[in-house]
Coordinates of C-alpha atoms and ligand atoms in Angstrom, one line a residue:
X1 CA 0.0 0.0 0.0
X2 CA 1.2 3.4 -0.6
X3 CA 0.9 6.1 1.2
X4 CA -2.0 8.9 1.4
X5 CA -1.7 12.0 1.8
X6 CA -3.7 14.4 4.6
X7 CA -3.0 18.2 4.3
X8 CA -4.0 20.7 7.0
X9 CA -4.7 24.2 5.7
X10 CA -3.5 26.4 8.7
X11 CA -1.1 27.0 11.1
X12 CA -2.8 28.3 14.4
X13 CA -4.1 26.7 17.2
X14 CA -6.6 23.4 15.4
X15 CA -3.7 23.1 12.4
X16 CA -1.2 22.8 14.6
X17 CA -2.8 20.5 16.7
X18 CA -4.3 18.5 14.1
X19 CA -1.0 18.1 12.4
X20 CA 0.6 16.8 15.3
X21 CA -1.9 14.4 16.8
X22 CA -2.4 12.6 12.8
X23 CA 1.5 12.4 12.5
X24 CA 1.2 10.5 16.0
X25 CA -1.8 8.5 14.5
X26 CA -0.9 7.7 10.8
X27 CA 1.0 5.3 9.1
X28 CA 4.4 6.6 9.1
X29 CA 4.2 5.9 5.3
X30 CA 0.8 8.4 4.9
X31 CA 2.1 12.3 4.7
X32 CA 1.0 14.8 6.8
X33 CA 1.1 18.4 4.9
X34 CA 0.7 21.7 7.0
X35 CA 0.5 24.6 4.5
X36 CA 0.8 28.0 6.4
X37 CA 1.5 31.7 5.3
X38 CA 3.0 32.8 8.3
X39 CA 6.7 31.9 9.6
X40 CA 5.8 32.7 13.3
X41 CA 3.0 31.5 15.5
X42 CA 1.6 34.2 17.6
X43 CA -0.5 32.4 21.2
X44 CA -2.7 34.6 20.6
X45 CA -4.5 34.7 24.3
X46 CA -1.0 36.3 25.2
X47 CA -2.3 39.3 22.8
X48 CA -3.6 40.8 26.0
X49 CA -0.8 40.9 28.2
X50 CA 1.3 42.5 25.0
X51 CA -1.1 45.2 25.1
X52 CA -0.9 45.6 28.8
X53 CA 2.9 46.5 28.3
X54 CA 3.4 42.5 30.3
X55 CA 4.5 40.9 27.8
X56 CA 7.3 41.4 24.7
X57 CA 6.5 40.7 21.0
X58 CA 9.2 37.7 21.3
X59 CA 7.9 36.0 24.0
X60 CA 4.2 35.1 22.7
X61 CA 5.6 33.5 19.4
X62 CA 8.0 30.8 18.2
X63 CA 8.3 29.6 14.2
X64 CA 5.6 27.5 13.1
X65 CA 8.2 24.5 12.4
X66 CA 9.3 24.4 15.7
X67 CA 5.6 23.7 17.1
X68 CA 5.3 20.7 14.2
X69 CA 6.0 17.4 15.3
X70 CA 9.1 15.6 13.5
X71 CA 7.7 14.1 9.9
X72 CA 4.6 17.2 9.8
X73 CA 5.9 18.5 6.1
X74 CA 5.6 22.5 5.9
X75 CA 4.5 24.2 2.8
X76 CA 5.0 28.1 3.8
X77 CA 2.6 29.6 1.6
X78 CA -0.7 31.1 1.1
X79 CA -4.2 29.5 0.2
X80 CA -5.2 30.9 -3.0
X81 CA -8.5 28.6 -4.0
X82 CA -9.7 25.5 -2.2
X83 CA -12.1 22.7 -4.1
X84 CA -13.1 20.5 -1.9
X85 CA -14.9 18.3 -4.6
X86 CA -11.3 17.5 -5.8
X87 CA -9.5 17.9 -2.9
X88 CA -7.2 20.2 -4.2
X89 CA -5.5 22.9 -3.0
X90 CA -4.4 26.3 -5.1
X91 CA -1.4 27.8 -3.1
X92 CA 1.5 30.4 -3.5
X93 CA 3.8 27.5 -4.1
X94 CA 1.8 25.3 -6.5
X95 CA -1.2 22.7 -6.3
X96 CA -1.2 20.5 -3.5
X97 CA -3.7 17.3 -3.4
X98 CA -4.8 15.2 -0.4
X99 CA -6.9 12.1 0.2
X100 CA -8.1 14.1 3.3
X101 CA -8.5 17.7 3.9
X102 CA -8.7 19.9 7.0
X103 CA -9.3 23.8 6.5
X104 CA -8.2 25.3 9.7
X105 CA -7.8 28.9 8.3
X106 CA -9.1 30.7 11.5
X107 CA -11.1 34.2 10.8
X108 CA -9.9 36.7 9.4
X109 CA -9.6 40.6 10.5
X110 CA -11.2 42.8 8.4
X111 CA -10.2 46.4 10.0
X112 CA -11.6 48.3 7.0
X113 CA -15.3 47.1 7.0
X114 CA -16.1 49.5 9.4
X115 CA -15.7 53.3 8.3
X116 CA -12.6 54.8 10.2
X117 CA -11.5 51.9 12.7
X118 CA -7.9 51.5 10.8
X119 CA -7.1 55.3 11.7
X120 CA -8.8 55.4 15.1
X121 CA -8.4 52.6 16.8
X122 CA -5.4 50.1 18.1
X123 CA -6.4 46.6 17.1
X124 CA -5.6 44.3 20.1
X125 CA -6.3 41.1 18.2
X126 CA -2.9 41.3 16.1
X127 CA 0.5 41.7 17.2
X128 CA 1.0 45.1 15.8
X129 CA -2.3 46.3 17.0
X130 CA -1.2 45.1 20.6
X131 CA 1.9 46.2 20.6
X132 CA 0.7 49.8 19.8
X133 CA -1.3 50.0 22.6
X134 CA 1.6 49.4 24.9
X135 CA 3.5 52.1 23.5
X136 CA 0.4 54.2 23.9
X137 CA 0.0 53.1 27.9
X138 CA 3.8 54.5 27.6
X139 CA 2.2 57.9 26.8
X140 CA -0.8 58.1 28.4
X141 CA -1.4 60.3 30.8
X142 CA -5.2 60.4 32.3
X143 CA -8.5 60.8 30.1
X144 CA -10.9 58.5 29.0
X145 CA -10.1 55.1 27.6
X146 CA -12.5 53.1 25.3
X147 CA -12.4 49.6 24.6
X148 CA -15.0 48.8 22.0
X149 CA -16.6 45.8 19.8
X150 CA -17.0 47.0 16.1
X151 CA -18.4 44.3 14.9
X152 CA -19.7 40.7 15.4
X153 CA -18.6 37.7 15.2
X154 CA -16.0 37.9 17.0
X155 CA -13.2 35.8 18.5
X156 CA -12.8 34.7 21.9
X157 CA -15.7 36.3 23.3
X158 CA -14.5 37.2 27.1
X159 CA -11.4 39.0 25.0
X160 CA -13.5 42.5 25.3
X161 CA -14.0 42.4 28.9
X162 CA -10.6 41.1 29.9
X163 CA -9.3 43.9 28.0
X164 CA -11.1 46.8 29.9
X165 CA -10.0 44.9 33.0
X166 CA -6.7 44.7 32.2
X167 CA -6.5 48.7 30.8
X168 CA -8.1 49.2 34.1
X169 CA -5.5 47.3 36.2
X170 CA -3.0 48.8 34.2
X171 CA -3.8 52.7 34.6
X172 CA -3.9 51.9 38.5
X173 CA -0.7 50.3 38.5
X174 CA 0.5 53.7 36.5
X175 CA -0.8 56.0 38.8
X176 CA -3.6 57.2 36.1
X177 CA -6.9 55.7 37.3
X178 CA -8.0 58.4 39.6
X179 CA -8.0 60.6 35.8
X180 CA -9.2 58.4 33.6
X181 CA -12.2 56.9 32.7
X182 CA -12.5 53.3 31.7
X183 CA -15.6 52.5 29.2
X184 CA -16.6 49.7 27.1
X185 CA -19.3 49.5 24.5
X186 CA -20.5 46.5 22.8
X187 CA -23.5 45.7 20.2
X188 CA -24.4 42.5 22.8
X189 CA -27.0 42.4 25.2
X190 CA -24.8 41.0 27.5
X191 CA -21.1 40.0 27.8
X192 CA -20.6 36.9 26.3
X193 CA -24.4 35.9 26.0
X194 CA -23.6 32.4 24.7
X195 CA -22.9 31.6 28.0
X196 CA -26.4 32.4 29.6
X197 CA -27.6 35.4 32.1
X198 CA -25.5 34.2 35.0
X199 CA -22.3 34.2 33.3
X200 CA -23.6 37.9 32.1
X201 CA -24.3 39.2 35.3
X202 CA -21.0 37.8 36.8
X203 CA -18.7 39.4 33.8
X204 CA -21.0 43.0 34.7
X205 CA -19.9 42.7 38.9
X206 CA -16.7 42.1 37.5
X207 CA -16.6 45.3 35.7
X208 CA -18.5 47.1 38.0
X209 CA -16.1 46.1 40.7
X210 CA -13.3 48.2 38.8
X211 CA -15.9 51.4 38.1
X212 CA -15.8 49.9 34.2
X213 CA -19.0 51.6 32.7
X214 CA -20.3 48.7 30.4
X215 CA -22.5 49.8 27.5
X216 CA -24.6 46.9 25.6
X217 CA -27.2 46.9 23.1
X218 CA -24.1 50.0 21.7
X219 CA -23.6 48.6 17.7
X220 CA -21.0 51.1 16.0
X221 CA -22.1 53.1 12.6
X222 CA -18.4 54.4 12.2
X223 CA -15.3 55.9 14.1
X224 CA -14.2 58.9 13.5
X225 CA -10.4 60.1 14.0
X226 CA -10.7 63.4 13.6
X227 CA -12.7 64.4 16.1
X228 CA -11.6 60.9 18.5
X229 CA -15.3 60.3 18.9
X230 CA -17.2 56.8 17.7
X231 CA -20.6 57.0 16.4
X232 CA -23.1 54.6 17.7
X233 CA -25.9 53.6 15.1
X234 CA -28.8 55.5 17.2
X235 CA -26.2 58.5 16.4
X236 CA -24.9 59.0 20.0
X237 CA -21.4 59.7 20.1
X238 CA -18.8 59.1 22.5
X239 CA -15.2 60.7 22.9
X240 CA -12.0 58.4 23.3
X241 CA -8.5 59.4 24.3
X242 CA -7.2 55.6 23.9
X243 CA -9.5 53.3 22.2
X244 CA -8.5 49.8 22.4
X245 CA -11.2 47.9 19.4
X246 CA -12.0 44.8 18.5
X247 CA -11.6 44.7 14.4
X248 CA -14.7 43.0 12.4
X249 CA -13.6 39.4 11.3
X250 CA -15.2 37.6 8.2
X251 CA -13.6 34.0 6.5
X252 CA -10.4 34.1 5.0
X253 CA -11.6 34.9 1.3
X254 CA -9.8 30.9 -0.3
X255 CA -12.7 30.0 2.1
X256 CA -15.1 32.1 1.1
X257 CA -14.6 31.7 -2.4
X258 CA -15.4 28.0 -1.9
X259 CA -17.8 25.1 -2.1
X260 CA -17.8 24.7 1.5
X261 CA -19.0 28.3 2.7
X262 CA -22.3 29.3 4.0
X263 CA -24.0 32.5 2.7
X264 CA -21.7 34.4 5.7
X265 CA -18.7 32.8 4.2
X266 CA -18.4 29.9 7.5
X267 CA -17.8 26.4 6.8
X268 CA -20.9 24.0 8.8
X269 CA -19.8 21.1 9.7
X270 CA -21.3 18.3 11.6
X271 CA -20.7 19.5 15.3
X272 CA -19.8 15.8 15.9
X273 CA -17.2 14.7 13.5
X274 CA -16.4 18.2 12.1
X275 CA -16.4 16.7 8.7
X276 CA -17.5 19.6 6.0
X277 CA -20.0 18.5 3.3
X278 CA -17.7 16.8 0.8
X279 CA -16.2 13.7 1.5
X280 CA -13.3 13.2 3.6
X281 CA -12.9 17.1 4.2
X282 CA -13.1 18.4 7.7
X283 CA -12.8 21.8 9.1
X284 CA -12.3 22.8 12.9
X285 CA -12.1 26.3 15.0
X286 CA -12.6 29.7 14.1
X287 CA -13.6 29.3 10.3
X288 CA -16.7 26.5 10.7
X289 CA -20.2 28.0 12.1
X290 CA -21.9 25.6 14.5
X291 CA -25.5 26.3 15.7
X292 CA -26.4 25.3 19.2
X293 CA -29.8 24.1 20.5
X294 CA -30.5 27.7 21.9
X295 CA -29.7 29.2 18.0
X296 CA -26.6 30.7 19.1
X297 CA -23.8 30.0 17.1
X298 CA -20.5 28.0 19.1
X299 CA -17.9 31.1 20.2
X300 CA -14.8 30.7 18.3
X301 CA -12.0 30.2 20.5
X302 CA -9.2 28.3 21.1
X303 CA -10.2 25.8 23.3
X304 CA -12.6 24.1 20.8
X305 CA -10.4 24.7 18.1
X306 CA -8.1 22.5 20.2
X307 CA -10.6 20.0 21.3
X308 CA -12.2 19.5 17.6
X309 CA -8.5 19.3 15.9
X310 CA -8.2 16.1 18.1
X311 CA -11.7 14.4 17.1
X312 CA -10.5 15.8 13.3
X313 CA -7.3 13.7 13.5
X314 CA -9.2 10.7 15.0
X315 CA -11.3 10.7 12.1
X316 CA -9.2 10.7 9.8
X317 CA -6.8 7.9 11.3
X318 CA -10.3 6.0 11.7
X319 CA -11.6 6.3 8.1
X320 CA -7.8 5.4 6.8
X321 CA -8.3 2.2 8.9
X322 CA -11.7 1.5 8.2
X323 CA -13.0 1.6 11.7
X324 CA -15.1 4.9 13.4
X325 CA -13.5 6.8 15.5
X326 CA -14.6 6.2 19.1
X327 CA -15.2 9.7 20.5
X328 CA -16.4 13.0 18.2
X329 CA -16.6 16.9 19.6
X330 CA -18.9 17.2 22.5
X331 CA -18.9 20.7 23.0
X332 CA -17.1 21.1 26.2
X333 CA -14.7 24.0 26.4
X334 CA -13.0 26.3 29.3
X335 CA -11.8 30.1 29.6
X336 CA -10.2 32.0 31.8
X337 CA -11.0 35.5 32.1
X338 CA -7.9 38.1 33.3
X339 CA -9.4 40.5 35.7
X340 CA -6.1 41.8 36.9
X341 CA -4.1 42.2 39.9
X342 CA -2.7 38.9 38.7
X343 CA -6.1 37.1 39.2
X344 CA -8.0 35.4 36.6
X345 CA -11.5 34.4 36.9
X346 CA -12.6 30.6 35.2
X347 CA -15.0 29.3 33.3
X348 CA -15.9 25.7 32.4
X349 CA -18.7 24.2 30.7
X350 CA -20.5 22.1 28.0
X351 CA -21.7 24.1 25.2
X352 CA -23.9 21.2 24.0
X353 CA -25.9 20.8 26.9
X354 CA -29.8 21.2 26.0
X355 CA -31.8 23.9 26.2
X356 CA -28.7 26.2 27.1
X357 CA -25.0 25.8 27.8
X358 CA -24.2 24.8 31.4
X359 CA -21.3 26.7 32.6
X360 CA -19.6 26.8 35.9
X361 CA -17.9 30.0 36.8
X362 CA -14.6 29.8 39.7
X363 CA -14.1 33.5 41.3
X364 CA -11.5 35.8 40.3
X365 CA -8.1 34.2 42.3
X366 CA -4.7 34.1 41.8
X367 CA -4.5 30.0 40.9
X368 CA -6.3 30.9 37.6
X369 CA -4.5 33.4 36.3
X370 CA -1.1 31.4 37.1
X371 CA -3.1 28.6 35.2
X372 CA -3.2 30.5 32.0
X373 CA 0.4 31.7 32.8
X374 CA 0.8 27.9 32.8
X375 CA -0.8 27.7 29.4
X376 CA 1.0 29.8 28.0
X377 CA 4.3 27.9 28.6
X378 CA 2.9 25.3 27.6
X379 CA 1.9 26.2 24.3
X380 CA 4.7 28.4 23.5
X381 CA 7.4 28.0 25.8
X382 CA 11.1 26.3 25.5
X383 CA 10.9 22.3 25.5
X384 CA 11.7 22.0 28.9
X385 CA 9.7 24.5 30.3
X386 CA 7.0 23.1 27.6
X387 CA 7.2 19.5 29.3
X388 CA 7.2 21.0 32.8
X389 CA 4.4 23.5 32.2
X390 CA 1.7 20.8 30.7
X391 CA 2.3 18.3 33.9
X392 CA 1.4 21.1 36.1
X393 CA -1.6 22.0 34.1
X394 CA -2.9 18.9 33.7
X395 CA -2.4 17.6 37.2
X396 CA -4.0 21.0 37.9
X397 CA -6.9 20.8 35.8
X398 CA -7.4 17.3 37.0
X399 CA -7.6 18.5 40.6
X400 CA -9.8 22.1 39.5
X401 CA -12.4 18.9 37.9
X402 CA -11.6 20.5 33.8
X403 CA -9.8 18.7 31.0
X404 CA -6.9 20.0 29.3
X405 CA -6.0 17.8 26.8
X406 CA -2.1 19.5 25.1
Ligands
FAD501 C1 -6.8 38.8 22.1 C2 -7.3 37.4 22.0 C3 -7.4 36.6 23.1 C4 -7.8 35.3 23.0 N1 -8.0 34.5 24.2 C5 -8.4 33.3 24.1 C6 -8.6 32.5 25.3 O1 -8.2 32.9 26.4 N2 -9.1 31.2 25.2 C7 -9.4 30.7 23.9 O2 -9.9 29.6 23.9 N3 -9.3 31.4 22.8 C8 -8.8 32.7 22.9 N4 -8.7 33.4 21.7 C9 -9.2 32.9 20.4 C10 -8.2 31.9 19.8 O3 -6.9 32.4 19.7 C11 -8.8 31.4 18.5 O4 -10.1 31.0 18.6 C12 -7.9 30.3 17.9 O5 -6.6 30.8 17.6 C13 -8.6 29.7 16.7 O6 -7.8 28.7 16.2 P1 -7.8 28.4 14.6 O7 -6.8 27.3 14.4 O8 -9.2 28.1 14.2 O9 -7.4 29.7 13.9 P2 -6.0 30.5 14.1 O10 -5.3 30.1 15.3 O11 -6.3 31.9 13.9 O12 -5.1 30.0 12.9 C14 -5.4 30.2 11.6 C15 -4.1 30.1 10.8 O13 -4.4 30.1 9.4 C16 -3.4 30.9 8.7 N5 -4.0 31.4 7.5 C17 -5.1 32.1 7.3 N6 -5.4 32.3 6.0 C18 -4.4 31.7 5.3 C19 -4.1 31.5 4.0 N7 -4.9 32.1 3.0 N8 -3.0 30.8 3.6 C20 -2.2 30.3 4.6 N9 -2.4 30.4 5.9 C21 -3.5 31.1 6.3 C22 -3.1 32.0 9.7 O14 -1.9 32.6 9.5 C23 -3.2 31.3 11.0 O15 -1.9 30.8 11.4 C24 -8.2 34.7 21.7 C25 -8.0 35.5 20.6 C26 -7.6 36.8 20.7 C27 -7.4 37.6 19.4

């Protein structure tokens, strides 16, 4: 028998992850192709702490080959047309084929489809953004700071509200609070409403807690620069001497030029198994749509990305074998949210429960936060440190009752 031939479109979190675990499943004579753009992986949970002045640019990212497992090939280039019918793959570097296909292309930002946000605002969700708003914590001196979401979808959906905690946390550290006004405005009726009214009403203590003013139910028409002021669409405006801004996101456009997008340019899949609707193609995190029982579409975030790049792999290794794969996706995912001070608050739950997800939310404390610290070493740290750093979170999340499966 000769070998086949998987390929994994994406480098983040689920192409990473998928990569590995089918190397570690496959025939060593089947290939394992990972076809990615960028050179360096940015953890992009560490976004925050870069934008809270915490962190440096080099210590949130490592090259993409040094996070693939030994026999992963790398193609470094970009995904020009997918066809799924065919499985084959237009790239920068030529036609690739595959007897399987994952599209793990993540969302992407779309900073000019609302009218002024690349001139007004800094854009925390990329590195550049982030950094930018450390330097302008640098120079900052009192006023009023506005952390805003332009558009929806967006990713990781506590991201917002461990932002304005974190500006908060920062300014007091500085010296600034006591002149400065922290707001944040968002088009949701509640922070991340996904998770139900409880988890709401906990994220809107937390905020109160810190004197954050939280404005739902706030969609923006437009930003304007030259006057620092956003424009809400009931026309209200608001001034800003910092605003930190979530950019819109939309598919990355080889997906949305596809068979296997949705009218909003999202891949469905089957929430189970993942798998897309052609044959033997499966996609995973922040590019598929899933709809729970409650309507609400699954958050995109990393956690699931994780978690469904695992059942992906199994699949595949299953249908190569001609057996079913014994587990698929079951819709249980964790966060933690930064509220400063080096605490963290945590949240666990199963987002397939009927009606509604059931979450379970820990209290701010100072084990959570150093168990995303943990994370984070263990995603992106040095192999040692990378060894030593998954032990201690999964003996930890183990004894805190979640899984955390690295
Ligand atoms: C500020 C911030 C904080 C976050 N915090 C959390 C958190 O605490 N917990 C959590 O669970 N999630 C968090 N997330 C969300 C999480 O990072 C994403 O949900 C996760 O990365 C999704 O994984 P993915 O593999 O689907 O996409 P990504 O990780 O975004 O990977 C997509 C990859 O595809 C590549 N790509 C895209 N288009 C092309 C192309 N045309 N050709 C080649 N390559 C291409 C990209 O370069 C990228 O490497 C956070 C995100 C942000 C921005």
């Amino acid at each position: 028998m000769t070998g086949r031939s998987v390929v994994v479109l994406g480098g983040g979190v689920g192409g990473l992850v998928a990569a590995n675990e089918l190397r570690r499943r496959l025939d060593p004579r089947d290939r394992v192709v990972l076809v990615e753009r960028e050179a360096r992986h940015v953890l992009q949970p560490s976004l925050l702490w870069l934008m809270a002045g915490r962190r440096r640019r080099e210590q949130i990212e490592r090259p993409v080959r040094s996070l693939l497992a030994r026999g992963v090939e790398l193609v470094a280039a970009e995904v020009r047309a997918i066809d799924p019918l065919a499985r084959q793959i237009e790239t920068s570097a030529g036609v690739v084929s595959a007897d399987a296909l994952v599209v793990a292309l993540g969302a992407e930002l779309a900073p000019e489809a609302v009218a002024g946000y690349r001139d007004a605002a800094l854009n925390f969700f990329s590195p550049d953004g982030a950094a930018a708003c450390a330097r302008a914590l640098e120079s900052f001196r009192g006023g009023r700071v506005v952390v805003a979401v332009s558009a929806l979808p967006y990713k990781c959906p506590a991201a917002p509200y461990e932002a304005a905690l974190l500006l908060d946390d920062e300014l007091r550290r500085r010296g600034m609070r006591g002149a400065s006004q922290v707001d944040l405005f968002t088009p949701e009726p509640q922070p991340m409403p996904v998770a139900g009214p409880v988890m709401g009403a906990a994220v809107v203590g937390l905020l109160e807690a810190k004197g954050i003013r939280f404005h739902p139910r706030s969609p923006i028409e437009c930003f304007e620069p030259a006057t620092a002021e956003l424009v809400l669409a009931d026309g209200t405006r608001a001034g800003y001497d910092l605003l930190a801004a979530v950019p819109p996101h939309r598919a990355p456009a080889a997906v949305r030029g596809s068979d296997l997008a949705n009218e909003a340019g999202w891949i469905p899949v089957d929430r189970t198994t993942m798998q897309a609707a052609h044959e033997r193609v499966y996609a995973l995190g922040d590019v598929t749509t899933i709809t729970l029982t409650n309507g609400k579409p699954l958050p995109k975030a990393g956690a699931f990305a994780h978690a469904q790049a695992l059942v992906v792999a199994r699949e595949i290794a299953g249908a190569f074998a001609g057996r079913s794969a014994p587990t698929g996706f079951d819709g249980v995912g964790f966060c933690w949210v930064e509220t400063g001070a080096g605490r963290a608050a945590f949240a666990a739950g199963n987002f397939f429960a009927e009606p509604d997800p059931t979450l379970d939310l820990r209290q701010s404390a100072r084990v959570w936060h150093a168990g995303k610290v943990l994370f984070e070493r263990a995603w992106i740290g040095n192999s040692v440190e990378r060894r030593l750093a998954r032990a201690g979170l999964i003996a930890g999340g183990r004894l805190a009752g979640f899984r955390v499966t690295l």
